[in-house]
XYZ file of C-alpha atoms in Angstrom:
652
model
C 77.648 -90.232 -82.109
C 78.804 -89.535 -86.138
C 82.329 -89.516 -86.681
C 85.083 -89.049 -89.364
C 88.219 -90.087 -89.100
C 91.476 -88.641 -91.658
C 88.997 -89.094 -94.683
C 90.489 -87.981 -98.016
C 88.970 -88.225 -101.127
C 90.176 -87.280 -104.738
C 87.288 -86.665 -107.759
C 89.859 -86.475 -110.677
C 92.664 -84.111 -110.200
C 90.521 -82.710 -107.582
C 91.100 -83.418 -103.937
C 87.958 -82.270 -102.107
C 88.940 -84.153 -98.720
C 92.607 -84.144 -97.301
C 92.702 -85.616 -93.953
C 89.250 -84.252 -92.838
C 88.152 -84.924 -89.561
C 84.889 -84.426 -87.319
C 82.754 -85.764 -84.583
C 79.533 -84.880 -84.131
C 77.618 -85.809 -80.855
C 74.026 -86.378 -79.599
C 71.864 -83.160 -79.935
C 74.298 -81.421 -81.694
C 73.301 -79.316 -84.730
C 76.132 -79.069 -87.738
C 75.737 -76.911 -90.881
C 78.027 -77.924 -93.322
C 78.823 -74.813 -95.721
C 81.420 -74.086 -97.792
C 81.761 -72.754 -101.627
C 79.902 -74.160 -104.354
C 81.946 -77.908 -105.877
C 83.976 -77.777 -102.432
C 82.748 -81.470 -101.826
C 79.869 -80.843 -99.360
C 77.242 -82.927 -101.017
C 80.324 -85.812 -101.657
C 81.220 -85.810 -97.799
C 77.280 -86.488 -96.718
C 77.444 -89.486 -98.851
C 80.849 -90.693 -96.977
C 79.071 -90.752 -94.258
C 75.887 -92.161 -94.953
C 78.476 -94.862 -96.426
C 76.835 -94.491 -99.955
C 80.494 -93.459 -100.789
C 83.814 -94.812 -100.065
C 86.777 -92.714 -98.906
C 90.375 -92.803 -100.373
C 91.304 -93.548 -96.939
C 90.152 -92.922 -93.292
C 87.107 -94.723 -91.776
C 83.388 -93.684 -90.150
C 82.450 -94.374 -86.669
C 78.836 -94.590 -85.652
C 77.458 -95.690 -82.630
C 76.114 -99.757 -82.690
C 72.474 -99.889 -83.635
C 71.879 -96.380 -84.620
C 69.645 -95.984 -87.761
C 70.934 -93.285 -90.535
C 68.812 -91.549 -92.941
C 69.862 -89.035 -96.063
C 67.705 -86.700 -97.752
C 69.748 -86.467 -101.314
C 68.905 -83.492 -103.701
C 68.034 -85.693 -106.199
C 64.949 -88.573 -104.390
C 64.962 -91.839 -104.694
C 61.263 -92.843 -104.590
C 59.111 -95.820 -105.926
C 57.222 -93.909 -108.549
C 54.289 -96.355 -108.741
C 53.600 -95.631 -104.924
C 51.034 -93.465 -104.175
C 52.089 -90.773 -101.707
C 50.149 -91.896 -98.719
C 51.782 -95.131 -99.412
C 55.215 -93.792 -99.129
C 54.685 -91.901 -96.007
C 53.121 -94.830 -94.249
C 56.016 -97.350 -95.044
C 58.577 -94.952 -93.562
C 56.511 -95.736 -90.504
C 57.369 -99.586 -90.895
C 56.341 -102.174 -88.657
C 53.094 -99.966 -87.012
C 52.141 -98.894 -90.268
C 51.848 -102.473 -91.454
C 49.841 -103.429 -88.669
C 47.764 -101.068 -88.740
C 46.563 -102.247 -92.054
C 46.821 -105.949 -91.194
C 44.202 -104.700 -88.327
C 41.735 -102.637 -90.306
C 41.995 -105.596 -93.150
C 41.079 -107.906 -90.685
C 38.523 -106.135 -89.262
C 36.299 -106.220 -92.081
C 36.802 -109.331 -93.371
C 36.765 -111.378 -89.488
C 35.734 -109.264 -86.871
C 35.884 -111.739 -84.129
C 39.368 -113.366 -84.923
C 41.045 -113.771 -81.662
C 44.570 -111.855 -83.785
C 42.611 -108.867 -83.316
C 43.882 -108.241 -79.715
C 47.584 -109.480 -80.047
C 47.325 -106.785 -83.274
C 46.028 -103.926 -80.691
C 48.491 -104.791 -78.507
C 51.457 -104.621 -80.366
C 50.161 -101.252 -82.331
C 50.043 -99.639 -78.910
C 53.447 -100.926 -77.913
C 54.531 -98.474 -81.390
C 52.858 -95.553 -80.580
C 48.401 -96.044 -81.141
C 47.065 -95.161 -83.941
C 47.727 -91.728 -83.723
C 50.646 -92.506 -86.729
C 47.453 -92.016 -89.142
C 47.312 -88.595 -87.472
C 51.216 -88.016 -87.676
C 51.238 -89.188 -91.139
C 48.591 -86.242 -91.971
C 50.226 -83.624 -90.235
C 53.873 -83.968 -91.282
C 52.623 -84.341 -94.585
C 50.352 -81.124 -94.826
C 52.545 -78.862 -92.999
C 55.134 -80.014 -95.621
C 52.933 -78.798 -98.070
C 52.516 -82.437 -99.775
C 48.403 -82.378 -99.823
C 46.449 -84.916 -101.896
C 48.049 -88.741 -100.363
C 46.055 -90.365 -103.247
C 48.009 -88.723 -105.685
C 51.047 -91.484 -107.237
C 54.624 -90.332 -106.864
C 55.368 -90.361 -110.445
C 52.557 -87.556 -111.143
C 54.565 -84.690 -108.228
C 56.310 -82.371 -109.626
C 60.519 -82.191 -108.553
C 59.372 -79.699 -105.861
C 56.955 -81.895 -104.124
C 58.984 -84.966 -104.954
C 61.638 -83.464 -102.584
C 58.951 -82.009 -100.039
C 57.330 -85.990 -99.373
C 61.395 -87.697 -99.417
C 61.565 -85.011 -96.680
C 58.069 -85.751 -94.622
C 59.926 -89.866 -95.158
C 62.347 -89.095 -93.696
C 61.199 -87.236 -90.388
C 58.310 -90.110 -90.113
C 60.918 -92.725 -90.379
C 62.530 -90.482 -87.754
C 66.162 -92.147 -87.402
C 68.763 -91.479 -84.916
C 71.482 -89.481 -87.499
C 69.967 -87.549 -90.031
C 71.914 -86.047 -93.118
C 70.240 -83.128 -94.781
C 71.391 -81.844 -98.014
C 69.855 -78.758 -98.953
C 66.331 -79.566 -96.628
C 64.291 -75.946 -97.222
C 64.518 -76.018 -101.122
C 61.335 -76.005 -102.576
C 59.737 -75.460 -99.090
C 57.429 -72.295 -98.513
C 58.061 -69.899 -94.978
C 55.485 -72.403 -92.981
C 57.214 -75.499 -94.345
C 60.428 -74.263 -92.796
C 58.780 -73.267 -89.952
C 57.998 -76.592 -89.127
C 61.125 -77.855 -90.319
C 63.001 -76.028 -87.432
C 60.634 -77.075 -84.906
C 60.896 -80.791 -85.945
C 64.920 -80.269 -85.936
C 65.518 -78.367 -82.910
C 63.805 -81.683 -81.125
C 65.614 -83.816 -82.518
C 68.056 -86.034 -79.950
C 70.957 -87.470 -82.654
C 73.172 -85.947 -84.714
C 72.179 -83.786 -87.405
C 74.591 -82.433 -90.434
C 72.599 -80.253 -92.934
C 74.281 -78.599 -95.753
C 72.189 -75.177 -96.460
C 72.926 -72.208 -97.720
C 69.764 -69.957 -95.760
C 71.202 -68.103 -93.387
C 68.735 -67.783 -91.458
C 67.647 -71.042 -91.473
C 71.227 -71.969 -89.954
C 70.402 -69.482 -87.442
C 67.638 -71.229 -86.151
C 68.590 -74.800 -86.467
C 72.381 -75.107 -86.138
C 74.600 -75.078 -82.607
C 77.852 -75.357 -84.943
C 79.009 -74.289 -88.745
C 81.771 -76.383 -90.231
C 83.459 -75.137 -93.060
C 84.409 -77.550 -95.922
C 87.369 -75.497 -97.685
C 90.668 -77.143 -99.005
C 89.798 -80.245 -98.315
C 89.420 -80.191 -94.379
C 86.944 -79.109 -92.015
C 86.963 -75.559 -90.066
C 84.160 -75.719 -87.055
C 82.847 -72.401 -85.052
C 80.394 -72.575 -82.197
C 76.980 -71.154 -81.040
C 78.361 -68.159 -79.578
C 76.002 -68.169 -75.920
C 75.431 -64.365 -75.880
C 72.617 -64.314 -78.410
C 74.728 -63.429 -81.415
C 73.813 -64.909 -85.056
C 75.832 -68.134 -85.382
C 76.554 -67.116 -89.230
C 78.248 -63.485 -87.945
C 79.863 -65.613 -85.773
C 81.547 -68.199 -88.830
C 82.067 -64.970 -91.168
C 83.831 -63.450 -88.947
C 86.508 -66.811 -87.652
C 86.552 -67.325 -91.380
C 87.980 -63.668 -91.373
C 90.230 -63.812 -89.040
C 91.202 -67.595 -90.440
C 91.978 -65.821 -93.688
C 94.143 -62.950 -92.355
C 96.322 -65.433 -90.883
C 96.995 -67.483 -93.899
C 98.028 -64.525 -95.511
C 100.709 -63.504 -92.788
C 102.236 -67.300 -93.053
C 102.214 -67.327 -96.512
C 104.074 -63.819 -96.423
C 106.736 -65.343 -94.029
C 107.395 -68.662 -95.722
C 107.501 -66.550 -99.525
C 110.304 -64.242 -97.776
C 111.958 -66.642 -96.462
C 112.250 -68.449 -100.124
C 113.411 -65.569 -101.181
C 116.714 -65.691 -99.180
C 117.034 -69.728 -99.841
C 116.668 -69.123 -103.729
C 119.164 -66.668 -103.881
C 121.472 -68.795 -101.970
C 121.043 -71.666 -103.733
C 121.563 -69.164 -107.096
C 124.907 -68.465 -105.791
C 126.169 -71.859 -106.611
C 127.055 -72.538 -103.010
C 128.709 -76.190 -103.526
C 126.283 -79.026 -101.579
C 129.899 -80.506 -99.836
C 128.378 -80.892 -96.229
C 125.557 -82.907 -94.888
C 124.544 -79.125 -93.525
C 124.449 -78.043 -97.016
C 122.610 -81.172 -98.867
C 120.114 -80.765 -95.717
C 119.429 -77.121 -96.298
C 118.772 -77.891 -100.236
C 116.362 -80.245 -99.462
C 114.429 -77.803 -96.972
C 114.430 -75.149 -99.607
C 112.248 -77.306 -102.146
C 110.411 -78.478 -99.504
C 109.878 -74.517 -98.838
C 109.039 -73.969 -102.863
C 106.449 -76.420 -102.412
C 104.911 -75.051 -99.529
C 104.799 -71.708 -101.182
C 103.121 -72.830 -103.877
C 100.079 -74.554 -102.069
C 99.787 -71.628 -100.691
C 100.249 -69.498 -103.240
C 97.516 -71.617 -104.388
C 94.947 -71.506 -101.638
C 95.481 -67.912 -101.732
C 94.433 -67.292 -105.598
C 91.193 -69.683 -104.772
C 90.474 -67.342 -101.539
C 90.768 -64.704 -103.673
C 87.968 -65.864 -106.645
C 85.435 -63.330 -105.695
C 81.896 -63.662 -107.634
C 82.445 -60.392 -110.039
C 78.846 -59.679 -111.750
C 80.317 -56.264 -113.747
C 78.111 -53.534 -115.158
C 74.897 -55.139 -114.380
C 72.875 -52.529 -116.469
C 69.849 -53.548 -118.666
C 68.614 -52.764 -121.720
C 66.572 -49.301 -122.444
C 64.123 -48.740 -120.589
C 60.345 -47.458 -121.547
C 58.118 -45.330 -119.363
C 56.212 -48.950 -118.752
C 58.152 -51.702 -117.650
C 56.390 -53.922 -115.852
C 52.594 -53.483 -114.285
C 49.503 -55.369 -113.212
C 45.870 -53.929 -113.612
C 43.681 -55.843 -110.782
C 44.773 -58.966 -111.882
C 43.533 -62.542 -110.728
C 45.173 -66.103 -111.928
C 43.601 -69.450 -111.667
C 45.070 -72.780 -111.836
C 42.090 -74.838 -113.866
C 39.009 -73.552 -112.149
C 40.471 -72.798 -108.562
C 41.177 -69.349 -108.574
C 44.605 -68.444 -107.168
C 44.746 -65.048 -105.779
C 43.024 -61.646 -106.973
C 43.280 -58.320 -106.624
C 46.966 -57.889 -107.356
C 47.335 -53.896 -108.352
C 51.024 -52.845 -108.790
C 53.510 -51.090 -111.450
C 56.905 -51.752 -111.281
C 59.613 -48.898 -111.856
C 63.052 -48.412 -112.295
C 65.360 -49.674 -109.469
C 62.026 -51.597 -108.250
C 62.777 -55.502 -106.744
C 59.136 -57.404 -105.578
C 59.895 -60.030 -103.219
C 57.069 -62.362 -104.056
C 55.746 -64.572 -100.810
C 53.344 -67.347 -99.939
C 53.170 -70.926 -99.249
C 53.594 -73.521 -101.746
C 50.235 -73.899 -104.552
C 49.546 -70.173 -103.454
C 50.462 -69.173 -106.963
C 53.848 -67.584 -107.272
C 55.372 -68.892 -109.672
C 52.119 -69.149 -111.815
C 52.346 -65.252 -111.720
C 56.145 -65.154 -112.660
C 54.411 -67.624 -116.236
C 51.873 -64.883 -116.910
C 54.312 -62.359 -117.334
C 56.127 -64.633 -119.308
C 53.089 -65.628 -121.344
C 52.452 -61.502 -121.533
C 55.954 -60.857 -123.111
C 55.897 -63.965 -125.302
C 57.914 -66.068 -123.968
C 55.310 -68.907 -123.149
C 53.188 -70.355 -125.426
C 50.595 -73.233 -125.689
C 49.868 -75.004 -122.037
C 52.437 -73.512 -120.288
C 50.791 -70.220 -121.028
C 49.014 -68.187 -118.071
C 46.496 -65.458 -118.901
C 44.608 -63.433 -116.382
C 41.219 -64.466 -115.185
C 40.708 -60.717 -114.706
C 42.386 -57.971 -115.440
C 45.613 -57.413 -117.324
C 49.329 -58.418 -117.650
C 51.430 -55.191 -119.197
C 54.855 -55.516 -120.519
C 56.738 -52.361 -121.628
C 57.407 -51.768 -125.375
C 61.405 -51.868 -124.050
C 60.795 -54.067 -121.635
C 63.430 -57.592 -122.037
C 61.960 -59.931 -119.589
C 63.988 -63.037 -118.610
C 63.374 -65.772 -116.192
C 65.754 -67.593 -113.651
C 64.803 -71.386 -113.241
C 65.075 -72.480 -110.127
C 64.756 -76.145 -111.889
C 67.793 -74.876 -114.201
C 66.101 -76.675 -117.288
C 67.057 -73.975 -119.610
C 71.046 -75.358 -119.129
C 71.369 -78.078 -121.455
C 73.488 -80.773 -119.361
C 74.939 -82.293 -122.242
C 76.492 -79.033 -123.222
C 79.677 -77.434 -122.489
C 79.962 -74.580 -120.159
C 81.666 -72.602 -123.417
C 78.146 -73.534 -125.953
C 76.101 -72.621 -123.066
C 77.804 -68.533 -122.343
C 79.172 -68.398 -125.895
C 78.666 -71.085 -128.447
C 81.869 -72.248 -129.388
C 83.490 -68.774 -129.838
C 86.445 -67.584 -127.954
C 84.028 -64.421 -126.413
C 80.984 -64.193 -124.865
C 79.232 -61.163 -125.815
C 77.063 -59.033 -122.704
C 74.428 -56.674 -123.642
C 71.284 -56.874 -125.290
C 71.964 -56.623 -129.102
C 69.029 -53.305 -128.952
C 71.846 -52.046 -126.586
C 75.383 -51.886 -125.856
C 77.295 -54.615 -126.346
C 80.983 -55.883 -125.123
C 82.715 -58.721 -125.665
C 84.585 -60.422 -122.575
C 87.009 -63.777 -123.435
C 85.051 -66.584 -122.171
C 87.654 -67.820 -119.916
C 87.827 -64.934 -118.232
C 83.714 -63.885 -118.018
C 83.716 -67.760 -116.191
C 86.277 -66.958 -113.852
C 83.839 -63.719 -113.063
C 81.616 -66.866 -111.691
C 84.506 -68.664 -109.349
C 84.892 -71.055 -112.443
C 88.524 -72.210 -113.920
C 88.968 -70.914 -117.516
C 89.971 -74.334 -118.520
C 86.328 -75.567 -116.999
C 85.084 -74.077 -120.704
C 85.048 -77.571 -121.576
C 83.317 -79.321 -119.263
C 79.941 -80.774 -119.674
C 76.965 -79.176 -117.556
C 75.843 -82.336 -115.857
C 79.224 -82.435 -114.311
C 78.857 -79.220 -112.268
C 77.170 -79.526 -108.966
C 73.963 -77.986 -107.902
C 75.233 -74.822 -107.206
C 77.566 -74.591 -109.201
C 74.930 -74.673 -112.289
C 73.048 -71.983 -110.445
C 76.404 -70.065 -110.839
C 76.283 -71.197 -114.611
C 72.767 -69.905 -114.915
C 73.684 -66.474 -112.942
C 76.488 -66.287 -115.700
C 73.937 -66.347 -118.626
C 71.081 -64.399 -117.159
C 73.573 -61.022 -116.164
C 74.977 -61.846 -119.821
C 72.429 -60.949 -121.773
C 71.188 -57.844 -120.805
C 67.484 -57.613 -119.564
C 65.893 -54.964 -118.261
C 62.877 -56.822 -116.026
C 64.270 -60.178 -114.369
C 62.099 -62.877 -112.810
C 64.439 -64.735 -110.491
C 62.410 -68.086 -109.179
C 64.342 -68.813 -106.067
C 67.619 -67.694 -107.140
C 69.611 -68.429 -103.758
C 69.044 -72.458 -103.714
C 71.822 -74.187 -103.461
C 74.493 -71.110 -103.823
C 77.494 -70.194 -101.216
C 77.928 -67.626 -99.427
C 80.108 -65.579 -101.039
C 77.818 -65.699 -104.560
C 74.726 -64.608 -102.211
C 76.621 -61.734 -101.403
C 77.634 -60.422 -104.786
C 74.116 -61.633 -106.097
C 73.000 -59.199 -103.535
C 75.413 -56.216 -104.593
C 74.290 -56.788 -108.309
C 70.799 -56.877 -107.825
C 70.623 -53.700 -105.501
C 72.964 -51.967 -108.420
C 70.631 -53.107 -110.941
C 68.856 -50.443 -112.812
C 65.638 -52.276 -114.182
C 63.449 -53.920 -111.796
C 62.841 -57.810 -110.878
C 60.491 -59.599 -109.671
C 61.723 -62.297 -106.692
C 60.510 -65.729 -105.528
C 62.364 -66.693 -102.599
C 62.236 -68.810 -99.305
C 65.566 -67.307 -98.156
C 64.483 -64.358 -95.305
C 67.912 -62.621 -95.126
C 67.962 -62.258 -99.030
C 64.706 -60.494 -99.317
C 66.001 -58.326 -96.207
C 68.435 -57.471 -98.479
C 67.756 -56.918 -101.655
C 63.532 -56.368 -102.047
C 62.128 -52.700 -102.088
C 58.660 -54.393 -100.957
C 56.736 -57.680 -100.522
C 53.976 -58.916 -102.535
C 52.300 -61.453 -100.467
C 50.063 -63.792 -101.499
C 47.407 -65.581 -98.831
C 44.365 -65.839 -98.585
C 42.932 -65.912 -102.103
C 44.709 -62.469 -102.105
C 47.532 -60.485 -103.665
C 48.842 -57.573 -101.411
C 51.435 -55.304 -101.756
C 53.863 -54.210 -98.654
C 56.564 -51.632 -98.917
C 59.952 -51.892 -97.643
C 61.603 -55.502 -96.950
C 60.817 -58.936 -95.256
C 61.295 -57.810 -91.915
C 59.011 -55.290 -92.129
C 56.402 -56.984 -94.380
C 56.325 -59.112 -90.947
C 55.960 -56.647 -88.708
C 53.319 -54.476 -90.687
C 51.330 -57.413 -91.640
C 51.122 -58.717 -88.043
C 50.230 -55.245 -87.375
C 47.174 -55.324 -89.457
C 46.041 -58.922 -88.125
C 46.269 -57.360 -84.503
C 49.170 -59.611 -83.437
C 51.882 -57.216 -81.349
C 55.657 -57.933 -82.239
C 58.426 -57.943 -80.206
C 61.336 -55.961 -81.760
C 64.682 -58.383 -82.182
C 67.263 -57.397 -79.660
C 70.352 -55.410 -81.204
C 72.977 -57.593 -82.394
C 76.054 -56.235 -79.968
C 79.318 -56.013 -81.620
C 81.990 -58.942 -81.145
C 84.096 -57.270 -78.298
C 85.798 -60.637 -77.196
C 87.845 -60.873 -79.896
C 90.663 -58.731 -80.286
C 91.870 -58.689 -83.856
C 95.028 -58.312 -85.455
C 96.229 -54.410 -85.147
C 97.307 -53.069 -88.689
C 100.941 -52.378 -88.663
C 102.030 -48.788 -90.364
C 104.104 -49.633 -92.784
C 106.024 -46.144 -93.660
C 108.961 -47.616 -95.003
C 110.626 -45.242 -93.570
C 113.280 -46.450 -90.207
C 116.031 -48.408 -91.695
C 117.333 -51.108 -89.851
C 120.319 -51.410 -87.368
C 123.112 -52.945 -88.044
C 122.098 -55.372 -84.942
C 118.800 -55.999 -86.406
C 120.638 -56.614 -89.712
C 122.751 -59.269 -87.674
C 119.714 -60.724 -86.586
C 117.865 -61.051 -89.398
C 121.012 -62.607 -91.290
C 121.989 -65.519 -88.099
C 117.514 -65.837 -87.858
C 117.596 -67.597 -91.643
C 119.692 -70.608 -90.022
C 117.473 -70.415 -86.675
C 114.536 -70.937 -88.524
C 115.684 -73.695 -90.941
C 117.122 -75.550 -87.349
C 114.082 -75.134 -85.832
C 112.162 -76.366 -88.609
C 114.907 -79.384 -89.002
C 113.963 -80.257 -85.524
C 110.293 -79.777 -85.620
C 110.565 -82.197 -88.900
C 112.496 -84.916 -86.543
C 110.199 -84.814 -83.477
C 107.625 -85.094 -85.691
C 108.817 -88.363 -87.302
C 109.645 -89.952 -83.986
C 106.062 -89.220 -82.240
C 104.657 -90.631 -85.496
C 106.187 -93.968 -84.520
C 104.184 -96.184 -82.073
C 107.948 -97.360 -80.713
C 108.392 -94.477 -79.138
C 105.566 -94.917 -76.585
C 106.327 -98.398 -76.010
C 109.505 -97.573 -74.931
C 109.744 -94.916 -72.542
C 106.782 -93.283 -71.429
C 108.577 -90.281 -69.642
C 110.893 -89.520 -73.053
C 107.781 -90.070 -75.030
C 105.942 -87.304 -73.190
C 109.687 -85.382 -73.218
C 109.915 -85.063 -76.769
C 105.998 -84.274 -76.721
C 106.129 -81.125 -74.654
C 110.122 -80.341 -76.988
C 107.827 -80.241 -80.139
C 105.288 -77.762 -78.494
C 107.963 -75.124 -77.797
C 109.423 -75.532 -81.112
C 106.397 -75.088 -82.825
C 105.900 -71.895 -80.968
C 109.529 -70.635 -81.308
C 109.206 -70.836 -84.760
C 105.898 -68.821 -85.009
C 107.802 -66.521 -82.802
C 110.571 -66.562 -85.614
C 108.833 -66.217 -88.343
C 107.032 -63.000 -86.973
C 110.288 -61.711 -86.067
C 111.396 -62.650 -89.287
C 108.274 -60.595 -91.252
C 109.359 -57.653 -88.533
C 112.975 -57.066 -89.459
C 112.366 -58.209 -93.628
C 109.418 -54.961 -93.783
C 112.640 -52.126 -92.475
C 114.382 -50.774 -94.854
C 118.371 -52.197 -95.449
C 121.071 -50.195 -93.638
């Protein structure tokens, strides 16, 4: 068992946790989403206990063994990687060595048997086995190799294979399929879905949480919003969009009632009504509280209502070539990657690009770099055979899935626009506008005033946002996006989506994310085999075509059946056009002091069950004034609907 108990936690003026709470139990499966900088990375390292809370505590259960796979791994460089994967093992993998040491140097010591003994107590030998296969299926191949030689990819791939070797009871996942290829995740979601502890695992592949997760919890506002493996079948993520839906819609009705009701208390207290009474100093201090309470959620609205906004995603002019490969084949030294690859790419044209990891994918995104000169010198990739041809009008640009084009000493304001007051979109062959750099960043869920921040301040996704902001900036006609989706929320998949499908060059696509390609790619290019291939339409049916070809038969997926067990809100007509009766008028004037005596009350109850004398006392009044603050709760909701009811008529 994992829990969290009333954590808050404040990063400057920023409060990412405010009274967050959640348990999670043995066998259960938790994604943790939520938008890019909303604290999800900060809350695994609560409670790994790398991180102290503002307040609130963690609960685990005595004896059980945590591990964290961070986005950024903390390895021994000088280790080679066989080494690394054999001490997650610990004690076995040490005796295993002791053994085989001993072995050659004094076959006939009588430690030889207690050493046998104790190695098949842990498991046999087979680790040596277990050790290969976690670490090949991961896509981490030569164990001789040192740490400090892998690139960030495959640093993250073997701190990965670690950690499932290590195999501890809790296991907290931050971002586990980046840099992993479609088999690598494949075997990541058979080696979760056996898992027996608790599991939180902040991703942002839908699919992925599909497969692995039996809850989502939603990190917005500071506190945590769960939803549940529906048991009919249905995707767990349609599930959580549509609670967040619904969770949304209802904010927005309580906001509506509380900003009414402040209407009728500011006007009242504009009337210079003298504060004489108790009644009257009492109702004062309700109406700031009220002002306050509209403003947070004036404020939560405004953030719910940031929306991603990737404008007039046009590129540059565009040539009768833009993009096309003439029976190409790349090589990596003398190994040759893939050949064959025959395909033009058109207007409106968007090349998913598949294939494990080392198959060559993003060596093909560098020779079409290297073929519009952009790369020079080592980094440069040229054809074994054939050609690489780049349109005369062609402006190619690359998306890094490393992000080392973002300079994390800069500002976010030198990055888009280089100390001006405007960033300017369009390429300069083209047309051109200028947008005020606080507003282009708040196009990207950013705060104008975040022009000044420094890069390395930003989270993960957050720079992929920053990155985003740059690459639809500056107008290109033929974009290379090397996976693009890593590390972004929801919400900026979605409008990535929109603006690539609107797009009217073409792109070429490296991505592990399924749903995406679904999405977005007009066809596959697969790459297996020693092969390049070319498959029309998207992912789904590059699967079912190309187990087509190899003979395999395919089940079709079951229909995903509407929600019909939830009934949502029905939209009111709002005509404007009954006035209301003078008895509704009565009502609606005597309901402003019902609600502020209901709320009164609710505010006492509350401060009585809060104290731990009350229960001491007596336990029948204690469970009295329990069940008196249920009903008030609810008459109030009743009230305040009543309220929103009479306030929509129009006056007599």
């Amino acid at each position: 068992m994992l829990a969290a108990r009333d954590l808050s936690f404040a990063y400057a003026d920023r409060r990412l946790l405010d009274g967050a709470a959640l348990t999670v139990d043995d066998g259960e499966r938790v994604a943790l989403v939520g938008r890019n900088g909303a604290g999800k990375s900060t809350f695994l390292q609560i409670l790994a206990g790398t991180l102290a809370p503002d307040a609130g505590l963690i609960e685990r259960g005595r004896g059980q063994t945590l591990g964290m796979l961070t986005q950024t791994p903390q390895l021994d460089l000088e280790a080679s990687v066989g080494d690394t994967a054999r001490a997650a093992l610990g004690e076995v993998s040490a005796l295993i060595a002791e053994h085989a040491a001993l072995a050659a140097r004094a076959p006939d010591d009588a430690r030889q048997v207690e050493l046998l003994a104790r190695i098949d107590d842990l498991g046999g030998f087979d680790v040596e086995h277990r050790i290969d296969e976690v670490l090949a299926r991961l896509g981490v191949k030569d164990a001789a190799q040192k740490v400090a030689s892998l690139s960030g990819g495959e640093r993250r791939r073997l701190d990965l294979a670690r950690l499932l070797l290590e195999g501890p009871h809790t296991l907290l996942l931050d971002e586990p399929t980046n840099h992993l290829d479609r088999a690598g995740i494949a075997f990541l979601v058979e080696e979760l879905t056996r898992h027996r502890g608790p599991l939180v695992f902040v991703s942002h592949d839908r699919a992925f949480i599909d497969a692995v997760g039996t809850r989502i919890v939603e990190l917005e506002g500071g506190r945590l919003f769960s939803t549940l493996k529906p048991s009919d079948g249905r995707g767990l993520v349609d599930c959580y969009l549509e609670d967040k839906l619904l969770r949304d819609e209802q904010l927005e009705r309580e906001a509506h009632r509380r900003r009414r009701l402040y209407v009728r208390e500011l006007a009242w207290l504009r009337a210079g009504t003298p504060a004489r009474t108790t009644k009257q100093q009492a109702r004062i201090q309700r109406a700031d509280a009220l002002a306050d309470e509209v403003e947070s959620q004036a404020r939560q609205l405004r953030e719910k209502a940031g929306r991603v906004a990737i404008d007039e995603v046009k590129g540059g002019r565009l040539g009768k070539t833009i993009l096309a490969f003439h029976d190409v084949a790349l090589a990596r030294g003398a190994r040759t990657l893939f050949s064959g690859l025959e395909l033009t790419l058109v207007r409106g044209a968007r090349w998913g690009i598949a294939g494990d990891n080392g198959a060559g994918k993003t060596t093909l995104l560098l020779s079409v770099l290297t073929a519009a000169g952009l790369v020079e010198g080592e980094r440069a990739v040229r054809p074994q055979q054939g050609s690489v041809e780049v349109g005369k009008h062609s402006k190619v640009l690359l998306f890094d899935q490393h992000r080392a084009s973002l300079d994390q000493e800069a500002t976010l304001e030198g990055v888009l626009a280089g100390q001006n007051d405007h960033v300017t979109i369009g390429a300069p062959e083209g047309e051109q506008r200028r947008v005020h750099i606080a507003s282009y960043l708040e196009q990207f869920l950013f705060d104008g005033a975040d022009r000044y921040r420094r890069v390395k301040t930003l989270s993960g996704g957050q720079q992929n946002r920053l990155a985003l902001a740059r690459l639809f900036q500056q107008g290109a006609n033929c974009l290379l996006l090397d996976e693009p989706t890593n590390d972004l929320d929801v919400e900026t998949l979605g409008v990535l989506e929109e603006a690539l499908v609107s797009f009217d060059g073409c792109a070429l696509i490296v991505s592990h994310d399924r749903r995406f390609l679904d999405r977005v790619a007009t066809g596959i290019l697969a790459i297996e085999d020693g092969r390049a291939t070319c498959w029309p339409g998207d992912y789904s049916n590059f699967e079912r075509l190309h187990a087509q070809a190899r003979g395999i038969e395919t089940a079709a997926a079951p229909p995903i059946s509407p929600r019909d067990d939830v009934e949502l809100p029905a939209r009111r007509e709002r005509t404007g056009k009954r006035k209301r009766s003078n008895k509704e008028e009565r009502e609606l004037v005597t309901m402003e002091e019902a609600i502020l005596g209901r709320e009164a009350r609710k505010e006492e109850l509350t401060t009585l069950l809060s104290s731990a004398d009350t229960f001491k006392g007596d336990a029948q009044r204690a469970r009295a004034l329990t069940d008196e603050l249920h009903d008030v709760d609810a008459e109030i909701q009743r009230l305040y609907a009543r309220w929103q009811e009479l306030s929509e008529l129009l006056p007599p």
